[in-house]
Tab-separated table of C-alpha atoms in Angstrom:
chain	number	residue	atom	x	y	z
A	1078	MET	CA	35.138	119.978	69.534
A	1079	GLU	CA	32.450	117.325	69.735
A	1080	GLU	CA	28.886	118.649	69.789
A	1081	LYS	CA	26.973	118.323	73.047
A	1082	THR	CA	23.792	116.280	73.337
A	1083	PHE	CA	21.147	116.330	76.049
A	1084	TYR	CA	21.393	113.109	78.068
A	1085	THR	CA	19.307	111.602	80.847
A	1086	LEU	CA	21.029	109.326	83.321
A	1087	LEU	CA	19.000	106.813	85.291
A	1088	VAL	CA	20.871	105.737	88.391
A	1089	TYR	CA	19.656	103.112	90.864
A	1090	SER	CA	21.138	102.866	94.328
A	1091	GLU	CA	20.447	101.684	97.820
A	1092	ASN	CA	18.577	104.230	99.912
A	1093	LEU	CA	21.511	105.495	101.975
A	1094	ALA	CA	22.557	108.954	103.115
A	1095	GLY	CA	25.396	110.526	101.123
A	1096	ILE	CA	24.825	108.783	97.790
A	1097	LEU	CA	23.447	111.919	96.137
A	1098	ASN	CA	26.567	113.848	97.111
A	1099	GLN	CA	28.806	111.114	95.659
A	1100	ILE	CA	26.853	111.093	92.382
A	1101	THR	CA	26.798	114.866	91.921
A	1102	ALA	CA	30.521	115.055	92.747
A	1103	VAL	CA	31.238	113.011	89.596
A	1104	PHE	CA	29.592	115.748	87.497
A	1105	THR	CA	31.419	118.495	89.403
A	1106	ARG	CA	34.830	116.879	88.849
A	1107	ARG	CA	34.150	116.683	85.113
A	1108	GLN	CA	32.752	120.240	85.084
A	1109	VAL	CA	29.397	119.128	83.687
A	1110	ASN	CA	26.389	121.095	84.878
A	1111	ILE	CA	23.335	119.123	85.985
A	1112	GLU	CA	20.237	120.580	84.310
A	1113	SER	CA	17.670	118.706	86.420
A	1114	LEU	CA	17.693	116.128	89.161
A	1115	ASN	CA	14.850	114.020	90.509
A	1116	VAL	CA	15.231	111.410	93.221
A	1117	SER	CA	12.483	109.031	94.300
A	1118	ALA	CA	11.780	105.505	95.395
A	1119	SER	CA	11.786	102.998	92.539
A	1120	SER	CA	9.558	99.994	91.943
A	1121	ILE	CA	12.154	97.878	93.770
A	1122	PRO	CA	11.884	97.992	97.592
A	1123	GLY	CA	14.872	99.728	99.200
A	1124	VAL	CA	16.163	101.051	95.867
A	1125	HIS	CA	16.031	104.704	94.843
A	1126	LYS	CA	16.051	106.069	91.301
A	1127	TYR	CA	17.938	109.222	90.338
A	1128	THR	CA	16.925	110.885	87.071
A	1129	ILE	CA	19.654	113.339	86.078
A	1130	THR	CA	19.838	115.456	82.929
A	1131	ALA	CA	22.906	117.166	81.502
A	1132	TRP	CA	24.389	118.460	78.258
A	1133	SER	CA	27.504	116.512	77.361
A	1134	ASN	CA	29.332	114.752	74.564
A	1135	GLU	CA	29.072	110.978	74.352
A	1136	ASP	CA	32.642	110.232	75.484
A	1137	GLN	CA	32.198	112.314	78.606
A	1138	ILE	CA	28.755	110.905	79.490
A	1139	ILE	CA	30.128	107.355	79.145
A	1140	LYS	CA	32.941	108.208	81.577
A	1141	ILE	CA	30.508	109.858	84.009
A	1142	THR	CA	28.189	106.832	83.891
A	1143	LYS	CA	31.068	104.413	84.509
A	1144	GLN	CA	32.384	106.504	87.415
A	1145	ILE	CA	28.933	106.604	89.012
A	1146	GLU	CA	28.572	102.827	88.623
A	1147	LYS	CA	31.864	102.337	90.481
A	1148	LYS	CA	30.342	103.835	93.632
A	1149	ILE	CA	29.845	100.976	96.064
A	1150	ASP	CA	26.172	101.679	96.827
A	1151	VAL	CA	25.156	102.305	93.190
A	1152	ILE	CA	23.388	99.305	91.692
A	1153	LYS	CA	23.134	100.416	88.061
A	1154	ALA	CA	23.669	103.579	85.996
A	1155	SER	CA	22.708	104.070	82.348
A	1156	TYR	CA	22.479	107.058	80.034
A	1157	TYR	CA	19.836	107.749	77.386
A	1158	THR	CA	18.818	110.235	74.746
A	1159	ASP	CA	15.265	111.582	74.686
A	1160	ASP	CA	14.106	109.196	71.942
A	1161	GLN	CA	14.858	106.226	74.247
A	1162	LEU	CA	12.616	107.443	77.080
A	1163	PHE	CA	9.083	108.385	78.063
A	1164	ILE	CA	9.568	111.788	79.706
A	1165	ARG	CA	7.414	114.126	81.768
A	1166	GLU	CA	7.794	117.148	84.031
A	1167	VAL	CA	5.299	119.105	86.104
A	1168	ALA	CA	5.135	122.879	86.448
A	1169	LEU	CA	3.248	125.222	88.737
A	1170	TYR	CA	2.394	128.765	87.696
A	1171	LYS	CA	1.113	131.330	90.194
A	1172	LEU	CA	-0.694	134.058	88.269
A	1173	SER	CA	-2.134	137.420	89.284
A	1174	THR	CA	-5.924	137.031	89.501
A	1175	PRO	CA	-6.713	140.668	88.553
A	1176	ILE	CA	-4.542	140.452	85.400
A	1177	VAL	CA	-6.023	137.067	84.396
A	1178	LEU	CA	-9.582	138.355	84.879
A	1179	ASP	CA	-8.821	141.471	82.817
A	1180	ASN	CA	-7.517	139.426	79.894
A	1181	PRO	CA	-9.567	136.387	78.769
A	1182	GLU	CA	-6.763	135.434	76.349
A	1183	ILE	CA	-4.738	134.139	79.326
A	1184	SER	CA	-7.463	131.643	80.271
A	1185	ARG	CA	-7.716	130.561	76.640
A	1186	ILE	CA	-3.960	129.885	76.499
A	1187	ILE	CA	-4.171	127.766	79.677
A	1188	ARG	CA	-7.096	125.739	78.281
A	1189	LEU	CA	-5.330	125.222	74.925
A	1190	VAL	CA	-2.372	123.501	76.612
A	1191	ASP	CA	-4.654	121.519	78.954
A	1192	GLY	CA	-3.411	123.314	82.056
A	1193	HIS	CA	-5.283	122.582	85.283
A	1194	ILE	CA	-6.433	125.458	87.483
A	1195	MET	CA	-5.863	124.266	91.033
A	1196	GLU	CA	-6.864	127.306	93.070
A	1197	VAL	CA	-8.427	130.699	92.513
A	1198	ASN	CA	-8.547	133.461	95.094
A	1199	PRO	CA	-8.673	137.277	94.874
A	1200	THR	CA	-4.858	137.534	94.777
A	1201	TYR	CA	-3.635	134.640	92.644
A	1202	ILE	CA	-4.567	131.684	90.461
A	1203	THR	CA	-2.484	128.506	90.618
A	1204	VAL	CA	-2.139	126.484	87.401
A	1205	MET	CA	-0.499	123.072	86.989
A	1206	LEU	CA	0.762	121.636	83.710
A	1207	GLY	CA	2.342	118.251	83.091
A	1208	GLY	CA	4.225	117.566	79.892
A	1209	LEU	CA	7.484	117.861	78.052
A	1210	THR	CA	10.028	120.540	78.949
A	1211	ASP	CA	9.267	122.571	75.809
A	1212	GLU	CA	5.522	122.565	76.505
A	1213	ILE	CA	6.096	123.763	80.048
A	1214	THR	CA	8.549	126.514	79.140
A	1215	ASN	CA	6.410	127.603	76.175
A	1216	LEU	CA	3.448	128.164	78.506
A	1217	TYR	CA	5.667	130.166	80.840
A	1218	TYR	CA	6.797	132.450	77.990
A	1219	ALA	CA	3.231	132.818	76.694
A	1220	LEU	CA	1.984	133.839	80.165
A	1221	ASP	CA	4.975	136.049	80.882
A	1222	LYS	CA	4.062	138.251	77.886
A	1223	TYR	CA	0.995	139.324	79.879
A	1224	HIS	CA	3.107	140.130	82.993
A	1225	CYS	CA	0.828	137.947	85.090
A	1226	VAL	CA	3.328	135.383	86.413
A	1227	LEU	CA	3.960	135.872	90.128
A	1228	GLN	CA	5.853	132.589	90.607
A	1229	TYR	CA	6.900	129.705	88.395
A	1230	THR	CA	8.613	126.412	89.120
A	1231	ARG	CA	8.996	123.101	87.376
A	1232	SER	CA	10.002	119.681	88.588
A	1233	GLY	CA	12.969	117.714	87.492
A	1234	ARG	CA	12.408	115.224	84.725
A	1235	VAL	CA	10.834	111.876	85.452
A	1236	ALA	CA	11.508	109.159	82.912
A	1237	VAL	CA	11.110	105.498	82.142
A	1238	THR	CA	12.826	103.669	79.308
A	1239	ARG	CA	11.022	102.648	76.137
A	1240	SER	CA	12.817	99.298	76.314
A	1241	THR	CA	10.785	96.183	77.065
A	1242	VAL	CA	13.652	95.039	79.303
A	1243	GLU	CA	14.279	96.787	82.629
A	1244	GLN	CA	18.073	96.878	82.935
A	1245	VAL	CA	18.191	97.243	86.698
A	1246	THR	CA	15.818	94.301	87.215
A	1247	ASP	CA	17.901	92.103	84.905
A	1248	PHE	CA	21.057	93.213	86.701
A	1249	LEU	CA	19.613	92.387	90.131
A	1250	GLU	CA	18.371	88.977	88.957
A	1251	LYS	CA	21.829	88.123	87.600
A	1252	GLN	CA	23.403	89.219	90.903
A	1253	GLU	CA	20.988	86.997	92.874
A	1254	LYS	CA	21.805	83.989	90.636
A	1255	LYS	CA	25.507	84.679	91.054
A	1256	HIS	CA	25.190	84.816	94.861
A	1257	ALA	CA	23.043	81.642	94.908
A	1258	GLU	CA	25.664	79.754	92.854
A	1259	GLN	CA	28.447	80.883	95.195
A	1260	ALA	CA	26.530	79.740	98.297
């Protein structure tokens, strides 16, 4: 059995209702679990960017990417490994104020990882941390040892390629040339 690798898919599509369902259905049919999903507007007006992470083998991720690209409203889909991307996530930690005040080590841990305290009140302290997945989960485990975590959540991955060429932009430019030649 081929070993699984952690992949990030970047999918660009028109901003239309139902596209997300079509994209996630491709993963469901192949029985591949999505680890994180982030959808937002892209730098191209009217185009949305889906950042999807999943564990898979290369053959399967190629098939998934091709199936997603076949969807009529999908402009471009590509898959990447972590070394091909700039990656970040954001996490929020809601901590018990009395426990944090009783243990100065907790504040030291937050400062060491460059966490940002957003709010302090008598009940809870809210901390935000941006970084790589491991940095975010490591802070969670470090805080959890003190039994001070009331709530914890992290965003899906956001990513941009390390390539100097933006594939979706090149693709759209080629499509425009093609349409201009046909007209």
